[in-house]
Structure formats: structure tokens, C-alpha cells
Amino acid sequence: MMDTKLLGCVVLFPIQILFCILKATVRLLVPLKRKDLVADVVLITGGGRGIGRHLAKEFAKQGARKVILWGRTEKCLRETCEEIAMTGTECHYFVCDVGNREEVYQQAKVVREKVGDVTILVNNAAVVHGKTLMKSDDDALLKTQHINTLGQFWTMKAFLPRMLELCHGHVVCINSILSLSSIPGAIDYCTSKASAYAFMESLTLGLLDCPGVDCTTVLPFHTDTEMFQGMRVRFPHLFPPLHPEVVAQRTVDAVRTNTAFVVLPWTMHLLVILKSLLPQCALEEIHKFAGSYTCMNTFKGRT
Ligand SMILES: NC(=O)c1ccc[n+]([C@@H]2O[C@H](COP(=O)([O-])OP(=O)(O)OC[C@H]3O[C@@H](n4cnc5c(N)ncnc54)[C@H](OP(=O)(O)O)[C@@H]3O)[C@@H](O)[C@H]2O)c1
């Protein structure tokens, strides 16, 4: 016999789901309240160039108290840091390879001592080797997994505990639409991004009962930076690359509105829906037609 409490839960469940759908629809139509960032210290991995650089500028522009940049190339970090400092926001940079666990823990300690507690962590750093499995050497495959996936484990272990103590924090992952729909020729990247997606999905659910600490995962389509240089899609006018400034703006807005998942552009949702509905042979035809099947043949990006 079902007890009364359980029966109540079963009856309430569909009503709760309907309420969530209604709330999400209203969120699309009504301007949302945005949290301010005046008390926030933001750390961005790979903050010296590409999307990370624009993220740093956007967080500063939208009022973050301090911005910290991590990366491997000191010159880019210094230039971005100087640019931000000129706008009046306190900015610091530290050379740190996120694929190196000891270095992450060591630099996290330095950040805490020199700058203070990080309240917004943006895991943005990534690399793409961009070859098929048989053409990739083992070291290159491992390097991508270390930077794109494991690096997020280390940064999270370094900064999340303090956010939980403070009941104030936000964890952001700049992922990729390729985490949900892979292409050939970037097997290292797609695998690492799929793994990072599962990591964020698990973390987002795991933090449900931790008030004040939220997560955002951003899944952009091809973006106009150095990362995928040479990659060619078949219909560039139909599927133009995103501008990194736009990815940065949408990310900071998602943080301020506590949005858990953002797909950019929104039309990429169709890809995800089709993927779960169509038979494999139809999906293969879509990949061939859209050119994603061969787009990495001309890839000459950088790592
Ligand atoms: N570009 C796209 O088409 C695209 C599309 C979807 C998603 N994304 C995602 O957006 C994020 C940023 O990519 P992007 O397009 O801006 O690429 P990018 O221009 O190549 O920048 C990558 C950044 O990651 C840093 N980085 C790489 N390895 C690192 C390491 N071991 N430790 C610390 N920092 C490291 C780089 O700095 P250093 O070299 O100085 O270390 C650089 O700042 C990535 O997560 C990427 O997967 C990009």
C-alpha cells in the first residue's frame, strides 16, 4: 500500500514539472533579475587570449571586483591584464599550466595568499590536437585530456571548497557543442569535451543543496579565434563562426542570471534534438551534407 506522503509526492510531481516548464518559458519572455558582481573575484583559465581574454574584459566591464588570469604564455597574460587594469578593475595574472596538477594546487595557494578567495571560477583553457586516433601520438592525446578535462578537476578541487564554506560562488565551464555532437578528425578534443560536459552535469546536480554556489556550462559552436584555424564548414554563410565577444557577453549574462546550460547559437538545440530522434544513417548524411564530416581536413590550428 502506497502511504499518503508518497502518494502526495506522486500527484505533485507532474505539477512541479509543469511549473518548471512554465517558469523557464517566463524566463525567456521577461527580463531577469541579474546578480551584481561587486563582491566577486573571478579567475579565468586561459584568460590571456581568445574567448578567455574577452571573458576577462566582460567580467571587468560588468563590475567584478578583481580579475585573475591563468595561462601558459606570459606575454598574452600581461597584455590582457594591463588592458583591464587601464579600465580601473584590479587585475592579476599568474603563469599556470592547468594540465599540471601540482602547478594548479601551488598557484591556487599563491592566488589565495596574494589576491584572496576566488568566488567565480571560469574553466576556459583548452587545446585541440585535431587528428584522427591513428594519426595522433599518445602524448598528444594525453595532453588534451589533461588540459581539457583533468585540469577542471584540479581547479575545482582547489577553489570549490572555499566557495562552499562562504556559501558564495559560481563555477563556469566553457565547453563546446562538440561535447554533444562529435566530428571526425578531432577525436582528442571531442572526447575531452564530452567528459568535461559529464563532469559539469554531475557537479550541477551535486550542488543543488549547496545554497549560494551555482554552475554554468556554455556550449558554443565554432568561434572566431585561433583554436580551429583552417577548419572549413561547407556553408559558412549559413553557419558563420561566433564572435568571441558574443560568447563572453552571453557567458557573463548566464552567470548573472544563474543559468545552468547555454547553447550558442540557440539553433544548435536542433542538432541535439535531431541526434536523439534520427537513425544513425540519416545523421551521417547530415554530417556529410553540412561538411562537418570533412571540416577538419584543412585544420591547421595551434595547440
Ligand atoms: N574557438 C572555437 O571554435 C570554440 C568553439 C567552442 C568552444 N570553444 C572553447 O572555448 C574555450 C576557449 O577557446 P578559444 O577559442 O579562446 O581558444 P584559443 O584562442 O586557442 O585559447 C585557448 C586558451 O587556453 C589557454 N591554454 C591552453 N592550454 C593551457 C594550459 N595547459 N594551461 C593554461 N592555459 C592553457 C591558452 O593560453 P596559453 O596558450 O597561453 O596557455 C589560451 O588562452 C575552450 O575551452 C574551447 O574549447 C572554442
PDB file of N, CA, C and O in Angstrom, residues 128 130-131 178 181-186 189-190 221-222 227-236 239 286-301:
ATOM      1  N   VAL A 128      43.310  21.750 -28.811  1.00  0.00           N
ATOM      2  CA  VAL A 128      42.826  20.728 -29.735  1.00  0.00           C
ATOM      3  C   VAL A 128      44.006  20.246 -30.566  1.00  0.00           C
ATOM      4  O   VAL A 128      44.749  21.048 -31.132  1.00  0.00           O
ATOM      5  N   GLY A 130      43.547  17.819 -32.922  1.00  0.00           N
ATOM      6  CA  GLY A 130      42.901  17.845 -34.230  1.00  0.00           C
ATOM      7  C   GLY A 130      43.373  16.807 -35.220  1.00  0.00           C
ATOM      8  O   GLY A 130      43.606  17.127 -36.379  1.00  0.00           O
ATOM      9  N   LYS A 131      43.494  15.560 -34.758  1.00  0.00           N
ATOM     10  CA  LYS A 131      43.852  14.493 -35.698  1.00  0.00           C
ATOM     11  C   LYS A 131      42.967  13.277 -35.414  1.00  0.00           C
ATOM     12  O   LYS A 131      42.310  13.208 -34.375  1.00  0.00           O
ATOM     13  N   LEU A 178      30.586  20.463 -29.539  1.00  0.00           N
ATOM     14  CA  LEU A 178      31.170  19.177 -29.935  1.00  0.00           C
ATOM     15  C   LEU A 178      31.163  18.163 -28.786  1.00  0.00           C
ATOM     16  O   LEU A 178      31.420  16.979 -28.999  1.00  0.00           O
ATOM     17  N   SER A 181      27.897  16.554 -29.867  1.00  0.00           N
ATOM     18  CA  SER A 181      27.828  16.040 -31.229  1.00  0.00           C
ATOM     19  C   SER A 181      29.234  16.063 -31.827  1.00  0.00           C
ATOM     20  O   SER A 181      29.717  17.114 -32.248  1.00  0.00           O
ATOM     21  N   SER A 182      29.887  14.915 -31.845  1.00  0.00           N
ATOM     22  CA  SER A 182      31.306  14.851 -32.241  1.00  0.00           C
ATOM     23  C   SER A 182      31.499  14.917 -33.745  1.00  0.00           C
ATOM     24  O   SER A 182      30.574  14.629 -34.501  1.00  0.00           O
ATOM     25  N   ILE A 183      32.722  15.287 -34.131  1.00  0.00           N
ATOM     26  CA  ILE A 183      33.089  15.252 -35.548  1.00  0.00           C
ATOM     27  C   ILE A 183      34.371  14.419 -35.681  1.00  0.00           C
ATOM     28  O   ILE A 183      35.140  14.314 -34.723  1.00  0.00           O
ATOM     29  N   PRO A 184      34.603  13.844 -36.865  1.00  0.00           N
ATOM     30  CA  PRO A 184      35.862  13.119 -37.018  1.00  0.00           C
ATOM     31  C   PRO A 184      37.031  14.102 -37.132  1.00  0.00           C
ATOM     32  O   PRO A 184      36.816  15.272 -37.426  1.00  0.00           O
ATOM     33  N   GLY A 185      38.212  13.647 -36.833  1.00  0.00           N
ATOM     34  CA  GLY A 185      39.393  14.500 -37.017  1.00  0.00           C
ATOM     35  C   GLY A 185      39.701  15.357 -35.803  1.00  0.00           C
ATOM     36  O   GLY A 185      40.646  16.141 -35.825  1.00  0.00           O
ATOM     37  N   ALA A 186      38.901  15.242 -34.751  1.00  0.00           N
ATOM     38  CA  ALA A 186      39.213  15.989 -33.521  1.00  0.00           C
ATOM     39  C   ALA A 186      38.843  15.082 -32.352  1.00  0.00           C
ATOM     40  O   ALA A 186      38.200  15.491 -31.396  1.00  0.00           O
ATOM     41  N   TYR A 189      39.793  16.144 -28.799  1.00  0.00           N
ATOM     42  CA  TYR A 189      39.019  17.294 -28.321  1.00  0.00           C
ATOM     43  C   TYR A 189      37.590  16.870 -27.945  1.00  0.00           C
ATOM     44  O   TYR A 189      37.112  17.154 -26.845  1.00  0.00           O
ATOM     45  N   CYS A 190      36.922  16.174 -28.880  1.00  0.00           N
ATOM     46  CA  CYS A 190      35.526  15.786 -28.647  1.00  0.00           C
ATOM     47  C   CYS A 190      35.413  14.902 -27.407  1.00  0.00           C
ATOM     48  O   CYS A 190      34.498  15.075 -26.593  1.00  0.00           O
ATOM     49  N   PHE A 221      29.199  26.983 -30.518  1.00  0.00           N
ATOM     50  CA  PHE A 221      29.528  26.477 -31.857  1.00  0.00           C
ATOM     51  C   PHE A 221      30.896  27.079 -32.221  1.00  0.00           C
ATOM     52  O   PHE A 221      31.478  27.858 -31.452  1.00  0.00           O
ATOM     53  N   HIS A 222      31.387  26.795 -33.413  1.00  0.00           N
ATOM     54  CA  HIS A 222      32.671  27.311 -33.893  1.00  0.00           C
ATOM     55  C   HIS A 222      32.780  28.826 -33.647  1.00  0.00           C
ATOM     56  O   HIS A 222      31.869  29.582 -33.992  1.00  0.00           O
ATOM     57  N   MET A 227      41.852  28.909 -32.231  1.00  0.00           N
ATOM     58  CA  MET A 227      41.791  27.484 -31.892  1.00  0.00           C
ATOM     59  C   MET A 227      41.534  26.553 -33.083  1.00  0.00           C
ATOM     60  O   MET A 227      42.217  25.557 -33.252  1.00  0.00           O
ATOM     61  N   PHE A 228      40.540  26.884 -33.898  1.00  0.00           N
ATOM     62  CA  PHE A 228      40.190  25.988 -35.011  1.00  0.00           C
ATOM     63  C   PHE A 228      40.607  26.566 -36.360  1.00  0.00           C
ATOM     64  O   PHE A 228      39.928  26.346 -37.365  1.00  0.00           O
ATOM     65  N   GLN A 229      41.737  27.275 -36.376  1.00  0.00           N
ATOM     66  CA  GLN A 229      42.202  27.878 -37.621  1.00  0.00           C
ATOM     67  C   GLN A 229      42.297  26.865 -38.748  1.00  0.00           C
ATOM     68  O   GLN A 229      42.838  25.772 -38.552  1.00  0.00           O
ATOM     69  N   GLY A 230      41.788  27.238 -39.901  1.00  0.00           N
ATOM     70  CA  GLY A 230      41.872  26.367 -41.074  1.00  0.00           C
ATOM     71  C   GLY A 230      40.667  25.454 -41.224  1.00  0.00           C
ATOM     72  O   GLY A 230      40.415  24.931 -42.296  1.00  0.00           O
ATOM     73  N   MET A 231      39.919  25.253 -40.131  1.00  0.00           N
ATOM     74  CA  MET A 231      38.737  24.391 -40.212  1.00  0.00           C
ATOM     75  C   MET A 231      37.718  25.024 -41.165  1.00  0.00           C
ATOM     76  O   MET A 231      37.503  26.229 -41.117  1.00  0.00           O
ATOM     77  N   ARG A 232      37.145  24.212 -42.062  1.00  0.00           N
ATOM     78  CA  ARG A 232      36.255  24.789 -43.070  1.00  0.00           C
ATOM     79  C   ARG A 232      34.888  24.121 -43.027  1.00  0.00           C
ATOM     80  O   ARG A 232      34.801  22.898 -43.184  1.00  0.00           O
ATOM     81  N   VAL A 233      33.847  24.921 -42.767  1.00  0.00           N
ATOM     82  CA  VAL A 233      32.498  24.343 -42.847  1.00  0.00           C
ATOM     83  C   VAL A 233      31.975  24.586 -44.270  1.00  0.00           C
ATOM     84  O   VAL A 233      32.452  25.474 -44.979  1.00  0.00           O
ATOM     85  N   ARG A 234      30.972  23.788 -44.687  1.00  0.00           N
ATOM     86  CA  ARG A 234      30.556  23.843 -46.086  1.00  0.00           C
ATOM     87  C   ARG A 234      29.729  25.084 -46.404  1.00  0.00           C
ATOM     88  O   ARG A 234      29.818  25.642 -47.489  1.00  0.00           O
ATOM     89  N   PHE A 235      28.904  25.518 -45.439  1.00  0.00           N
ATOM     90  CA  PHE A 235      28.034  26.677 -45.695  1.00  0.00           C
ATOM     91  C   PHE A 235      28.349  27.796 -44.692  1.00  0.00           C
ATOM     92  O   PHE A 235      27.576  28.016 -43.756  1.00  0.00           O
ATOM     93  N   PRO A 236      29.490  28.470 -44.875  1.00  0.00           N
ATOM     94  CA  PRO A 236      29.892  29.454 -43.861  1.00  0.00           C
ATOM     95  C   PRO A 236      28.896  30.595 -43.694  1.00  0.00           C
ATOM     96  O   PRO A 236      28.836  31.208 -42.624  1.00  0.00           O
ATOM     97  N   PHE A 239      26.191  28.976 -41.471  1.00  0.00           N
ATOM     98  CA  PHE A 239      26.716  28.685 -40.126  1.00  0.00           C
ATOM     99  C   PHE A 239      27.981  29.517 -39.885  1.00  0.00           C
ATOM    100  O   PHE A 239      29.094  28.984 -39.828  1.00  0.00           O
ATOM    101  N   ILE A 286      23.543  14.003 -42.723  1.00  0.00           N
ATOM    102  CA  ILE A 286      23.576  15.413 -42.279  1.00  0.00           C
ATOM    103  C   ILE A 286      25.030  15.874 -42.122  1.00  0.00           C
ATOM    104  O   ILE A 286      25.416  16.946 -42.581  1.00  0.00           O
ATOM    105  N   HIS A 287      25.851  15.032 -41.495  1.00  0.00           N
ATOM    106  CA  HIS A 287      27.270  15.382 -41.302  1.00  0.00           C
ATOM    107  C   HIS A 287      27.968  15.582 -42.650  1.00  0.00           C
ATOM    108  O   HIS A 287      28.745  16.516 -42.820  1.00  0.00           O
ATOM    109  N   LYS A 288      27.660  14.714 -43.612  1.00  0.00           N
ATOM    110  CA  LYS A 288      28.303  14.835 -44.933  1.00  0.00           C
ATOM    111  C   LYS A 288      27.807  16.095 -45.636  1.00  0.00           C
ATOM    112  O   LYS A 288      28.593  16.869 -46.181  1.00  0.00           O
ATOM    113  N   PHE A 289      26.499  16.317 -45.592  1.00  0.00           N
ATOM    114  CA  PHE A 289      25.907  17.464 -46.279  1.00  0.00           C
ATOM    115  C   PHE A 289      26.430  18.784 -45.687  1.00  0.00           C
ATOM    116  O   PHE A 289      26.834  19.694 -46.407  1.00  0.00           O
ATOM    117  N   ALA A 290      26.460  18.867 -44.354  1.00  0.00           N
ATOM    118  CA  ALA A 290      26.877  20.116 -43.700  1.00  0.00           C
ATOM    119  C   ALA A 290      28.391  20.325 -43.770  1.00  0.00           C
ATOM    120  O   ALA A 290      28.896  21.414 -43.493  1.00  0.00           O
ATOM    121  N   GLY A 291      29.111  19.267 -44.128  1.00  0.00           N
ATOM    122  CA  GLY A 291      30.563  19.399 -44.261  1.00  0.00           C
ATOM    123  C   GLY A 291      31.300  19.124 -42.954  1.00  0.00           C
ATOM    124  O   GLY A 291      32.532  19.190 -42.910  1.00  0.00           O
ATOM    125  N   SER A 292      30.571  18.790 -41.876  1.00  0.00           N
ATOM    126  CA  SER A 292      31.267  18.541 -40.600  1.00  0.00           C
ATOM    127  C   SER A 292      32.076  17.242 -40.679  1.00  0.00           C
ATOM    128  O   SER A 292      32.994  17.029 -39.888  1.00  0.00           O
ATOM    129  N   TYR A 293      31.738  16.405 -41.639  1.00  0.00           N
ATOM    130  CA  TYR A 293      32.443  15.144 -41.837  1.00  0.00           C
ATOM    131  C   TYR A 293      33.899  15.385 -42.261  1.00  0.00           C
ATOM    132  O   TYR A 293      34.801  14.647 -41.901  1.00  0.00           O
ATOM    133  N   THR A 294      34.117  16.447 -43.028  1.00  0.00           N
ATOM    134  CA  THR A 294      35.459  16.689 -43.583  1.00  0.00           C
ATOM    135  C   THR A 294      36.076  18.013 -43.114  1.00  0.00           C
ATOM    136  O   THR A 294      37.166  18.371 -43.556  1.00  0.00           O
ATOM    137  N   CYS A 295      35.359  18.738 -42.245  1.00  0.00           N
ATOM    138  CA  CYS A 295      35.795  20.106 -41.933  1.00  0.00           C
ATOM    139  C   CYS A 295      37.198  20.176 -41.315  1.00  0.00           C
ATOM    140  O   CYS A 295      37.893  21.174 -41.461  1.00  0.00           O
ATOM    141  N   MET A 296      37.654  19.097 -40.649  1.00  0.00           N
ATOM    142  CA  MET A 296      38.969  19.143 -40.003  1.00  0.00           C
ATOM    143  C   MET A 296      40.111  18.788 -40.961  1.00  0.00           C
ATOM    144  O   MET A 296      41.277  18.862 -40.569  1.00  0.00           O
ATOM    145  N   ASN A 297      39.765  18.426 -42.200  1.00  0.00           N
ATOM    146  CA  ASN A 297      40.830  18.063 -43.155  1.00  0.00           C
ATOM    147  C   ASN A 297      41.774  19.225 -43.417  1.00  0.00           C
ATOM    148  O   ASN A 297      42.944  19.029 -43.731  1.00  0.00           O
ATOM    149  N   THR A 298      41.240  20.454 -43.325  1.00  0.00           N
ATOM    150  CA  THR A 298      42.065  21.636 -43.617  1.00  0.00           C
ATOM    151  C   THR A 298      42.571  22.317 -42.338  1.00  0.00           C
ATOM    152  O   THR A 298      43.177  23.385 -42.396  1.00  0.00           O
ATOM    153  N   PHE A 299      42.301  21.677 -41.199  1.00  0.00           N
ATOM    154  CA  PHE A 299      42.649  22.274 -39.892  1.00  0.00           C
ATOM    155  C   PHE A 299      44.159  22.517 -39.750  1.00  0.00           C
ATOM    156  O   PHE A 299      44.964  21.647 -40.059  1.00  0.00           O
ATOM    157  N   LYS A 300      44.508  23.713 -39.306  1.00  0.00           N
ATOM    158  CA  LYS A 300      45.929  23.958 -39.011  1.00  0.00           C
ATOM    159  C   LYS A 300      46.046  24.818 -37.750  1.00  0.00           C
ATOM    160  O   LYS A 300      46.914  25.668 -37.633  1.00  0.00           O
ATOM    161  N   GLY A 301      45.125  24.604 -36.814  1.00  0.00           N
ATOM    162  CA  GLY A 301      45.086  25.413 -35.588  1.00  0.00           C
ATOM    163  C   GLY A 301      46.331  25.238 -34.745  1.00  0.00           C
ATOM    164  O   GLY A 301      47.261  24.511 -35.101  1.00  0.00           O
TER     165      GLY A 301
END
